Backbone as CSV, one residue per row, in Angstrom:
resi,resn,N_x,N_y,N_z,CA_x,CA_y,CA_z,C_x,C_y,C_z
1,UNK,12.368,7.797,10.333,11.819,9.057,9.900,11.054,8.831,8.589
2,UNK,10.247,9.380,8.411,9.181,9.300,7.301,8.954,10.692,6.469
3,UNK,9.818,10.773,5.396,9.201,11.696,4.779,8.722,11.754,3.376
4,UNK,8.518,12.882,2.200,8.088,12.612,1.226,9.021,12.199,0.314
5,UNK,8.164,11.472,-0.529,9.873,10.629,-1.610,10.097,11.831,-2.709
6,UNK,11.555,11.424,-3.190,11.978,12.621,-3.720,12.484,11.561,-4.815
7,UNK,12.842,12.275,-6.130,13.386,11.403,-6.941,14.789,10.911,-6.600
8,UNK,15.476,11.204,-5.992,16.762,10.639,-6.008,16.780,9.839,-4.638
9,UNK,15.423,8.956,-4.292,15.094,8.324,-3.560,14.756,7.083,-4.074
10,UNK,14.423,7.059,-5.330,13.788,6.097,-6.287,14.421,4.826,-6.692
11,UNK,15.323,5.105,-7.004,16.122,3.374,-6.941,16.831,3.096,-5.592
12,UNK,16.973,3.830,-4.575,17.156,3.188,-2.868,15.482,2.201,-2.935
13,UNK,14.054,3.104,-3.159,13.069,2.144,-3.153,12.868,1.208,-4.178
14,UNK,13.842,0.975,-4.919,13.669,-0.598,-6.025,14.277,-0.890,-5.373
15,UNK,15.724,-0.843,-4.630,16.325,-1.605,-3.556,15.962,-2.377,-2.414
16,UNK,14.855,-1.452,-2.145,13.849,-1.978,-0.780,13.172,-3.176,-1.277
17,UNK,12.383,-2.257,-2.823,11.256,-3.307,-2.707,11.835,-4.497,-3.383
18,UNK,12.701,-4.697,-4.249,13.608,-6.226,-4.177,13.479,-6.775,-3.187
19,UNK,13.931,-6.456,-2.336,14.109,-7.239,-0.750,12.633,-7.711,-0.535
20,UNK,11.843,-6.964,-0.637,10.534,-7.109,-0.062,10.094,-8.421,-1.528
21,UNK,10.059,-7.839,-2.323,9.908,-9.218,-3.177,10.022,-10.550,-2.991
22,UNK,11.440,-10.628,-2.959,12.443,-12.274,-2.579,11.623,-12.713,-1.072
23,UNK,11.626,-11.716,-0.364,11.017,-12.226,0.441,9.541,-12.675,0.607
24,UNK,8.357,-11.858,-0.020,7.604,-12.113,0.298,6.166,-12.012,-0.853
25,UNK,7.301,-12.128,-2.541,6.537,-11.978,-3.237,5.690,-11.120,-3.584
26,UNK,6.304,-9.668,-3.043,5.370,-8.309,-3.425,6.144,-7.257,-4.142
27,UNK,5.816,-7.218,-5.205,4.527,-7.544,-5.380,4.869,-8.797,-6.210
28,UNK,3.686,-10.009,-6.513,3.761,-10.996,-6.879,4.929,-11.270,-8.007
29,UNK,4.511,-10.614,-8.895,5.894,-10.873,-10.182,6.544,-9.372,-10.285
30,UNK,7.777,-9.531,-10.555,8.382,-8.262,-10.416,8.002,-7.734,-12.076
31,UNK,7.868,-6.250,-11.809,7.462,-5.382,-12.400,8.266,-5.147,-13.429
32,UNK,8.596,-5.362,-15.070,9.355,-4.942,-15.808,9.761,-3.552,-15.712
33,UNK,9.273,-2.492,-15.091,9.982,-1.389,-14.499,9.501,-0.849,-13.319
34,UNK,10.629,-1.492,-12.598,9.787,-0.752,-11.023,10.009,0.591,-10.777
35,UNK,10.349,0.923,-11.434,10.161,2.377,-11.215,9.074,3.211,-11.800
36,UNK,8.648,2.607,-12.526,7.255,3.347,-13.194,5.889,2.953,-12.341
37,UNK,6.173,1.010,-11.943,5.268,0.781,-10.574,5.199,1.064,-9.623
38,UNK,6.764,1.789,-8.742,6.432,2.768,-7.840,6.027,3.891,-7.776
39,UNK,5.838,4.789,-9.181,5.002,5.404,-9.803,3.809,5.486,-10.517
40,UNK,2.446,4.944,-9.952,1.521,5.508,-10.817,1.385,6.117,-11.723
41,UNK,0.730,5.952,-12.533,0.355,7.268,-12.744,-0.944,7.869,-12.519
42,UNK,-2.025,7.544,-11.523,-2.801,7.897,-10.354,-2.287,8.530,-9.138
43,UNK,-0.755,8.792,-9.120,-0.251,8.300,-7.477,-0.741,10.335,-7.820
44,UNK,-0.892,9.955,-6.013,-1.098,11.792,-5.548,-0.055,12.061,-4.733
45,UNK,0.840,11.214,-4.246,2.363,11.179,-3.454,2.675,10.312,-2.783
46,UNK,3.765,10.433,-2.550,4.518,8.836,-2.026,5.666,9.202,-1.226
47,UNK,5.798,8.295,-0.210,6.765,8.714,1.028,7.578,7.637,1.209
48,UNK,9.067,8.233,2.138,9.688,7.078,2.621,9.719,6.984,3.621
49,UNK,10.502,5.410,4.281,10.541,5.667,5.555,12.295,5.204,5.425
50,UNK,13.114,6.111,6.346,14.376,6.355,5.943,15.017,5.941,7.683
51,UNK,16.143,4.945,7.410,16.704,4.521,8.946,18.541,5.379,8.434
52,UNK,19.221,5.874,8.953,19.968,6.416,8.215,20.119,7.300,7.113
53,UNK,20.796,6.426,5.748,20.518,6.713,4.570,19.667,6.016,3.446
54,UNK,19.498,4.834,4.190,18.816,3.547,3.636,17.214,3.741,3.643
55,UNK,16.483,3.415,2.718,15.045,3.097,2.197,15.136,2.080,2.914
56,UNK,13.783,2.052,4.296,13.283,0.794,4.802,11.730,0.909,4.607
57,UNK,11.105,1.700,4.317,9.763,1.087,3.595,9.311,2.734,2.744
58,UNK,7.759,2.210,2.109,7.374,3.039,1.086,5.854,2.546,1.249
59,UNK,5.532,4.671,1.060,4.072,4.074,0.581,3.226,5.324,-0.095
60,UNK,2.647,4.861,-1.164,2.016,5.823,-2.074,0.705,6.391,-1.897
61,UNK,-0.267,7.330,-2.098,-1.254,7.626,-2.193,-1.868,7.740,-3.642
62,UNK,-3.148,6.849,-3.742,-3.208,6.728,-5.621,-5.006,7.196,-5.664
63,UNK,-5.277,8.044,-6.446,-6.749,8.687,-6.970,-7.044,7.652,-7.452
64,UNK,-7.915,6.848,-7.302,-8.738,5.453,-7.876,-9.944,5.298,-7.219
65,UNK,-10.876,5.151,-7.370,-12.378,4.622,-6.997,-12.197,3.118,-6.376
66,UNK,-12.741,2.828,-4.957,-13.103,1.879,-4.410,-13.784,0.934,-5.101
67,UNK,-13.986,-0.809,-4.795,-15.194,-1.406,-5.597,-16.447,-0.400,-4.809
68,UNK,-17.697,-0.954,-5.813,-18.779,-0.004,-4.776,-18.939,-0.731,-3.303
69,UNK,-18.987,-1.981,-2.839,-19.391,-2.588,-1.835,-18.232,-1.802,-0.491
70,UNK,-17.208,-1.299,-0.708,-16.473,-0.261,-0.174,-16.701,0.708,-0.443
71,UNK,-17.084,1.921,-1.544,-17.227,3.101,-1.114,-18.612,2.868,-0.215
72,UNK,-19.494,2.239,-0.705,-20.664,2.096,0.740,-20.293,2.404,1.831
73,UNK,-19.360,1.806,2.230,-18.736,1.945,3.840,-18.411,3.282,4.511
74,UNK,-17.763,3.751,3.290,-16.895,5.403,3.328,-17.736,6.864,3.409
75,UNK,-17.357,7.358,3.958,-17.858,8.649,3.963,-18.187,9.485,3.063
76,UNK,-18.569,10.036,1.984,-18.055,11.540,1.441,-17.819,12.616,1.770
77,UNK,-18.184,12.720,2.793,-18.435,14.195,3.858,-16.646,14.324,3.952
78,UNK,-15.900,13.050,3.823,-14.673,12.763,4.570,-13.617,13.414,3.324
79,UNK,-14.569,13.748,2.253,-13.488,13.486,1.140,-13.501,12.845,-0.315
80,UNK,-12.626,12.312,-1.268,-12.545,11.782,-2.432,-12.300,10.346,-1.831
81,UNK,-12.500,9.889,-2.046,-11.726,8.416,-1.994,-9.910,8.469,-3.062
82,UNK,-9.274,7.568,-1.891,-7.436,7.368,-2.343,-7.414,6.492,-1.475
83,UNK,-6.587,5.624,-2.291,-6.174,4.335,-1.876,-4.843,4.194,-1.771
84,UNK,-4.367,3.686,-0.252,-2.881,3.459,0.182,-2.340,2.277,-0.787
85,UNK,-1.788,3.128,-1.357,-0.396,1.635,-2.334,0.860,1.606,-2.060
86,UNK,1.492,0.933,-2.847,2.731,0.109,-2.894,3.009,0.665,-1.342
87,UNK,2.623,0.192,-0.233,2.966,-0.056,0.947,3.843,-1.086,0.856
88,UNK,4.802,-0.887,1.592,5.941,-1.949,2.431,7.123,-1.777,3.285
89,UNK,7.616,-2.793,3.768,8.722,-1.803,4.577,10.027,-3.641,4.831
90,UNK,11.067,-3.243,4.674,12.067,-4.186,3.849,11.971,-5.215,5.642
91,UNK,12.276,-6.811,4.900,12.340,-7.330,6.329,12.770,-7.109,7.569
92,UNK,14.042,-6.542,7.426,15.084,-5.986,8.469,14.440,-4.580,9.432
93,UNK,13.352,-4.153,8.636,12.662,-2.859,9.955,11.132,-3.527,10.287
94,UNK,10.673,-4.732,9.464,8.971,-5.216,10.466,9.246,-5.184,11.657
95,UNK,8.226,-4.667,12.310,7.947,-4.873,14.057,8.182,-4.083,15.062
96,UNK,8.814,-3.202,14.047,9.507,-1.567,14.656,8.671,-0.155,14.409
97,UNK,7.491,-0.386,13.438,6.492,0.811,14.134,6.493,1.810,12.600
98,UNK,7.591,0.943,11.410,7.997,1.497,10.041,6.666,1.890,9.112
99,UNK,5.619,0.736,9.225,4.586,0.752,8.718,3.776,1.334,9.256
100,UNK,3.169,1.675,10.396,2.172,2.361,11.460,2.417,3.771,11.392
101,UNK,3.912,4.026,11.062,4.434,5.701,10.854,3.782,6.753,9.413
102,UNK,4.341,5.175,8.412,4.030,5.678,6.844,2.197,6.072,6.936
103,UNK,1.410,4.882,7.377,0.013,4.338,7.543,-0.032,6.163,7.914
104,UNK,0.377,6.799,8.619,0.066,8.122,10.460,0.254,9.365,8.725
105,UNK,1.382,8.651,8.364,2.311,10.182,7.870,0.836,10.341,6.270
106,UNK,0.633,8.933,5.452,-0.231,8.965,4.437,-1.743,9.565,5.208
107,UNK,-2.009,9.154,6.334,-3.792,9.883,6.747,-3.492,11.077,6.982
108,UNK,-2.615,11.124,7.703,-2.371,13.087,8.214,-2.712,13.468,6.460
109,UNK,-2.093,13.524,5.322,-1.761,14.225,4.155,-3.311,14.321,3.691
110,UNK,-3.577,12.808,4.044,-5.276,12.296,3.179,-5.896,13.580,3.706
111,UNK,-6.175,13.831,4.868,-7.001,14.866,5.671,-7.086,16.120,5.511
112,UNK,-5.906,16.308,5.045,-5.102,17.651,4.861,-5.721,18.291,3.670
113,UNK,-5.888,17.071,2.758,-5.772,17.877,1.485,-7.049,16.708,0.612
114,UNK,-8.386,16.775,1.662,-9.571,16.055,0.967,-9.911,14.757,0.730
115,UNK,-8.783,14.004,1.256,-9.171,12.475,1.065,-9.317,11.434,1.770
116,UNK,-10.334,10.567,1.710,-10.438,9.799,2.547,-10.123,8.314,2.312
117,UNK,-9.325,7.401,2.858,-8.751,6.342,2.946,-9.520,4.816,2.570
118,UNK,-9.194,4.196,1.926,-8.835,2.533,2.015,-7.381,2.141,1.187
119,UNK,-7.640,0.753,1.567,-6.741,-0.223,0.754,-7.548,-1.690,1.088
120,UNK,-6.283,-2.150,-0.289,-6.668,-3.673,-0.848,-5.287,-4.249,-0.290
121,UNK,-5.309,-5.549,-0.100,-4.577,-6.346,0.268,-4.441,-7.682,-0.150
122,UNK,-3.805,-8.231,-0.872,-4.017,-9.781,-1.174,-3.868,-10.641,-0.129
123,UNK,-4.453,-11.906,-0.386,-5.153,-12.769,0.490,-3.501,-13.548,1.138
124,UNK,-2.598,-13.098,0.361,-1.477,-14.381,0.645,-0.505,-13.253,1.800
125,UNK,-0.821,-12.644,1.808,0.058,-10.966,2.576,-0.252,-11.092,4.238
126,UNK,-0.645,-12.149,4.699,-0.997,-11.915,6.217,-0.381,-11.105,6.874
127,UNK,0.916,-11.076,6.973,1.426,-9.893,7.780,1.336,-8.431,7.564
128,UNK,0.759,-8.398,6.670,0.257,-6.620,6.141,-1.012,-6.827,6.329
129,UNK,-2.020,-8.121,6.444,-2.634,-8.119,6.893,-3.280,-7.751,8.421
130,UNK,-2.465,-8.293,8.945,-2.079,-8.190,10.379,-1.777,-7.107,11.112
131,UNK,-1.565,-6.312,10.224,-0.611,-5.096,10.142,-1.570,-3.778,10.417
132,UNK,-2.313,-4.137,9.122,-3.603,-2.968,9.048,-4.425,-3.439,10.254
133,UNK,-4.556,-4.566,10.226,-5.971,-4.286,11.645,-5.488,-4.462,12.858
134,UNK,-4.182,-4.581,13.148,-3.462,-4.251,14.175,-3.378,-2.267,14.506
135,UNK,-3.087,-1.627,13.213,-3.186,-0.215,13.120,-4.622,0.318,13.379
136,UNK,-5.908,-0.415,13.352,-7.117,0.300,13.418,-7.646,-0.123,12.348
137,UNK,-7.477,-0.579,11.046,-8.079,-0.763,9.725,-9.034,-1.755,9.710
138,UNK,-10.374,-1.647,9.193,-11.215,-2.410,9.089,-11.656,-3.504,7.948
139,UNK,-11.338,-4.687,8.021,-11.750,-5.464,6.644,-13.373,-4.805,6.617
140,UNK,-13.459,-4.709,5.176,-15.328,-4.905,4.951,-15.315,-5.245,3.431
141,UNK,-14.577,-5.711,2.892,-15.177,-6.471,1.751,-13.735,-6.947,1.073
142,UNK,-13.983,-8.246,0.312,-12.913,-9.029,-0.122,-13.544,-9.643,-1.766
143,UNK,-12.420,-9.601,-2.937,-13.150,-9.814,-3.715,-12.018,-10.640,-4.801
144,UNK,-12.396,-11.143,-6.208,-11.177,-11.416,-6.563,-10.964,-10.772,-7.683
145,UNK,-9.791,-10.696,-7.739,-8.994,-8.961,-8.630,-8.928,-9.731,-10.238
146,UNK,-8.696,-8.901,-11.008,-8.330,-9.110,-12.217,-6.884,-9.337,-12.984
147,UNK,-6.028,-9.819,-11.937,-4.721,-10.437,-11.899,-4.375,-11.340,-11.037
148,UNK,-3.658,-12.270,-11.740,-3.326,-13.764,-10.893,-2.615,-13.764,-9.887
149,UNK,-2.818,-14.549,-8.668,-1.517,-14.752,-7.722,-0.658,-15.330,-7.850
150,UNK,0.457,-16.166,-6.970,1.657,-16.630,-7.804,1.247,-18.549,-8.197
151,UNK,0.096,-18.371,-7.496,-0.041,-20.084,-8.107,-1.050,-19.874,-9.558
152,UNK,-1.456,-18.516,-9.976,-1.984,-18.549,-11.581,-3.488,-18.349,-11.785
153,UNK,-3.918,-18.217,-10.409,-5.517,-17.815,-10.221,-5.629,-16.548,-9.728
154,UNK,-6.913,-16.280,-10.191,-7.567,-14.651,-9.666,-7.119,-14.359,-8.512
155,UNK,-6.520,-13.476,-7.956,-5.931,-13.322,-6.630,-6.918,-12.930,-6.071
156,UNK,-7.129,-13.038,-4.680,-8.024,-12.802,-3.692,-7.695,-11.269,-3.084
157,UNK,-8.610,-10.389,-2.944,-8.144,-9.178,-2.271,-8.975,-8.845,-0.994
158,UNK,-8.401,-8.182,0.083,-9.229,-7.698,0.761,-9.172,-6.383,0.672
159,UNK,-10.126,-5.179,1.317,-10.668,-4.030,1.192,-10.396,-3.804,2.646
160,UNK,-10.015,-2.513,2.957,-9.929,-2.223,4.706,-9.719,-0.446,4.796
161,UNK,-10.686,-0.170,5.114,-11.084,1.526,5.487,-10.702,1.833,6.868
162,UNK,-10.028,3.043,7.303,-9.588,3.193,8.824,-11.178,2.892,9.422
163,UNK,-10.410,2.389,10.791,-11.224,2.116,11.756,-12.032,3.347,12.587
Protein backbone atom coordinates (compact mmCIF):
# COMPACT_ATOMS: atom_id res chain seq x y z
CA UNK A 1 0.00 0.00 0.00
CA UNK A 2 1.28 3.39 -0.81
CA UNK A 3 0.38 6.24 0.96
CA UNK A 4 1.37 9.78 2.05
CA UNK A 5 4.27 9.95 4.64
CA UNK A 6 3.32 11.20 7.86
CA UNK A 7 5.77 12.18 10.48
CA UNK A 8 5.65 9.35 12.67
CA UNK A 9 6.69 7.48 9.58
CA UNK A 10 10.06 9.13 9.50
CA UNK A 11 12.52 7.11 11.28
CA UNK A 12 10.65 3.57 9.99
CA UNK A 13 12.11 5.52 6.54
CA UNK A 14 15.80 6.01 8.02
CA UNK A 15 15.25 2.36 8.77
CA UNK A 16 14.51 1.56 5.19
CA UNK A 17 16.85 3.74 3.79
CA UNK A 18 19.86 2.21 5.97
CA UNK A 19 19.07 -0.96 4.42
CA UNK A 20 18.99 0.55 1.11
CA UNK A 21 22.38 2.16 1.81
CA UNK A 22 24.51 -1.00 3.05
CA UNK A 23 23.18 -2.36 0.30
CA UNK A 24 23.49 -0.36 -2.45
CA UNK A 25 25.16 2.79 -1.48
CA UNK A 26 22.16 5.20 -1.68
CA UNK A 27 22.50 7.39 -1.23
CA UNK A 28 26.30 7.33 -1.73
CA UNK A 29 27.55 8.58 1.79
CA UNK A 30 25.12 8.57 4.47
CA UNK A 31 23.63 11.77 5.26
CA UNK A 32 24.67 13.36 8.69
CA UNK A 33 20.88 13.68 9.20
CA UNK A 34 18.70 11.60 7.35
CA UNK A 35 16.01 12.93 8.34
CA UNK A 36 16.40 16.35 7.12
CA UNK A 37 17.60 14.41 3.63
CA UNK A 38 14.45 12.73 3.55
CA UNK A 39 13.22 16.08 3.86
CA UNK A 40 13.96 18.73 1.50
CA UNK A 41 13.45 21.52 1.85
CA UNK A 42 12.08 21.81 -1.91
CA UNK A 43 10.11 18.56 -1.20
CA UNK A 44 6.22 19.21 -2.26
CA UNK A 45 5.42 15.57 -0.57
CA UNK A 46 6.58 12.34 0.05
CA UNK A 47 5.01 8.90 0.32
CA UNK A 48 5.39 5.45 1.63
CA UNK A 49 5.15 2.27 0.56
CA UNK A 50 3.98 0.22 3.69
CA UNK A 51 3.93 -4.00 3.73
CA UNK A 52 2.29 -4.40 7.19
CA UNK A 53 3.70 -1.97 9.59
CA UNK A 54 7.08 -1.80 8.07
CA UNK A 55 8.54 1.07 5.59
CA UNK A 56 9.50 -0.86 2.34
CA UNK A 57 10.17 2.03 0.08
CA UNK A 58 9.89 5.99 -0.25
CA UNK A 59 9.55 8.60 -2.55
CA UNK A 60 9.49 12.38 -2.57
CA UNK A 61 8.30 15.04 -4.90
CA UNK A 62 10.90 18.14 -4.92
CA UNK A 63 10.18 21.90 -6.81
CA UNK A 64 13.64 22.17 -8.60
CA UNK A 65 14.32 23.14 -12.25
CA UNK A 66 15.57 20.47 -14.70
CA UNK A 67 19.21 20.97 -16.44
CA UNK A 68 17.96 22.96 -19.60
CA UNK A 69 18.89 20.04 -22.11
CA UNK A 70 15.77 18.32 -20.11
CA UNK A 71 13.35 20.90 -19.63
CA UNK A 72 13.70 21.00 -23.64
CA UNK A 73 12.17 17.68 -23.67
CA UNK A 74 9.20 18.59 -21.23
CA UNK A 75 6.16 20.12 -21.76
CA UNK A 76 4.84 23.31 -20.08
CA UNK A 77 1.41 22.98 -21.16
CA UNK A 78 1.95 19.80 -18.66
CA UNK A 79 2.82 21.92 -15.76
CA UNK A 80 5.91 23.19 -13.43
CA UNK A 81 8.56 20.93 -13.60
CA UNK A 82 9.22 18.38 -10.03
CA UNK A 83 11.52 16.01 -9.78
CA UNK A 84 10.98 12.37 -8.26
CA UNK A 85 13.52 12.00 -5.22
CA UNK A 86 14.80 10.02 -2.60
CA UNK A 87 13.10 7.09 -4.43
CA UNK A 88 13.76 3.57 -3.07
CA UNK A 89 12.33 0.60 -1.83
CA UNK A 90 14.43 -1.76 0.90
CA UNK A 91 15.98 -5.08 -0.74
CA UNK A 92 13.51 -7.48 0.69
CA UNK A 93 10.31 -5.83 -1.53
CA UNK A 94 12.51 -5.25 -5.31
CA UNK A 95 10.61 -7.10 -7.97
CA UNK A 96 7.28 -6.89 -6.36
CA UNK A 97 5.75 -3.82 -8.17
CA UNK A 98 6.93 -1.41 -4.66
CA UNK A 99 8.55 1.04 -6.96
CA UNK A 100 6.09 1.12 -10.10
CA UNK A 101 3.23 1.82 -7.28
CA UNK A 102 5.19 4.88 -5.54
CA UNK A 103 6.43 5.96 -9.50
CA UNK A 104 1.74 5.55 -10.27
CA UNK A 105 0.93 7.10 -6.67
CA UNK A 106 3.88 10.37 -7.24
CA UNK A 107 2.34 11.07 -11.24
CA UNK A 108 -1.30 10.69 -10.22
CA UNK A 109 -0.43 13.76 -7.40
CA UNK A 110 2.07 15.49 -10.18
CA UNK A 111 -1.19 15.80 -12.44
CA UNK A 112 -3.43 16.60 -9.92
CA UNK A 113 -1.96 19.46 -8.68
CA UNK A 114 0.26 21.07 -11.92
CA UNK A 115 3.31 19.19 -12.30
CA UNK A 116 5.07 17.62 -14.62
CA UNK A 117 7.74 14.87 -14.06
CA UNK A 118 11.52 13.88 -14.35
CA UNK A 119 14.32 12.41 -12.46
CA UNK A 120 18.09 11.96 -12.21
CA UNK A 121 19.69 8.84 -11.53
CA UNK A 122 23.32 8.03 -10.95
CA UNK A 123 25.26 6.12 -13.32
CA UNK A 124 26.23 3.30 -10.63
CA UNK A 125 22.17 2.62 -9.72
CA UNK A 126 21.38 0.18 -12.66
CA UNK A 127 18.63 -1.34 -11.08
CA UNK A 128 16.66 1.92 -10.60
CA UNK A 129 17.91 2.28 -13.68
CA UNK A 130 16.26 -0.53 -15.04
CA UNK A 131 13.52 0.23 -13.12
CA UNK A 132 12.48 3.58 -14.65
CA UNK A 133 12.64 2.42 -18.22
CA UNK A 134 11.16 -0.72 -17.43
CA UNK A 135 8.10 1.69 -15.91
CA UNK A 136 7.90 3.83 -19.25
CA UNK A 137 10.68 6.51 -18.33
CA UNK A 138 12.73 7.92 -20.92
CA UNK A 139 16.62 8.58 -20.67
CA UNK A 140 17.29 11.98 -22.67
CA UNK A 141 20.16 13.47 -21.17
CA UNK A 142 23.06 12.43 -18.79
CA UNK A 143 25.47 14.77 -17.26
CA UNK A 144 28.02 15.01 -14.44
CA UNK A 145 26.64 16.39 -11.09
CA UNK A 146 28.40 18.52 -8.70
CA UNK A 147 29.05 15.75 -6.10
CA UNK A 148 31.34 12.79 -6.07
CA UNK A 149 30.52 9.11 -6.39
CA UNK A 150 31.88 6.60 -4.04
CA UNK A 151 35.22 6.19 -5.94
CA UNK A 152 35.72 10.41 -5.48
CA UNK A 153 34.79 11.68 -9.00
CA UNK A 154 31.96 13.81 -10.41
CA UNK A 155 29.20 11.36 -10.38
CA UNK A 156 27.56 10.64 -13.55
CA UNK A 157 23.73 11.31 -13.72
CA UNK A 158 21.11 10.40 -15.92
CA UNK A 159 17.84 12.52 -16.67
CA UNK A 160 14.52 10.43 -17.54
CA UNK A 161 10.98 12.17 -18.22
CA UNK A 162 7.79 9.74 -18.39
CA UNK A 163 7.51 8.05 -21.48
Amino acid sequence: MVVPRTDGQVMSCVEALREVHVADAYPVRWPADPVDWLTPADSLSSWVAVAGDRVVGHAALRRTEPPAPVAERMDPALGSPAMVSRLFTVPAARQSGVARRLLDEVAGWAADHGYELFLGVADNALGARRCYERTGWRHVFTEHADWLDADGRPALVHYYIPG
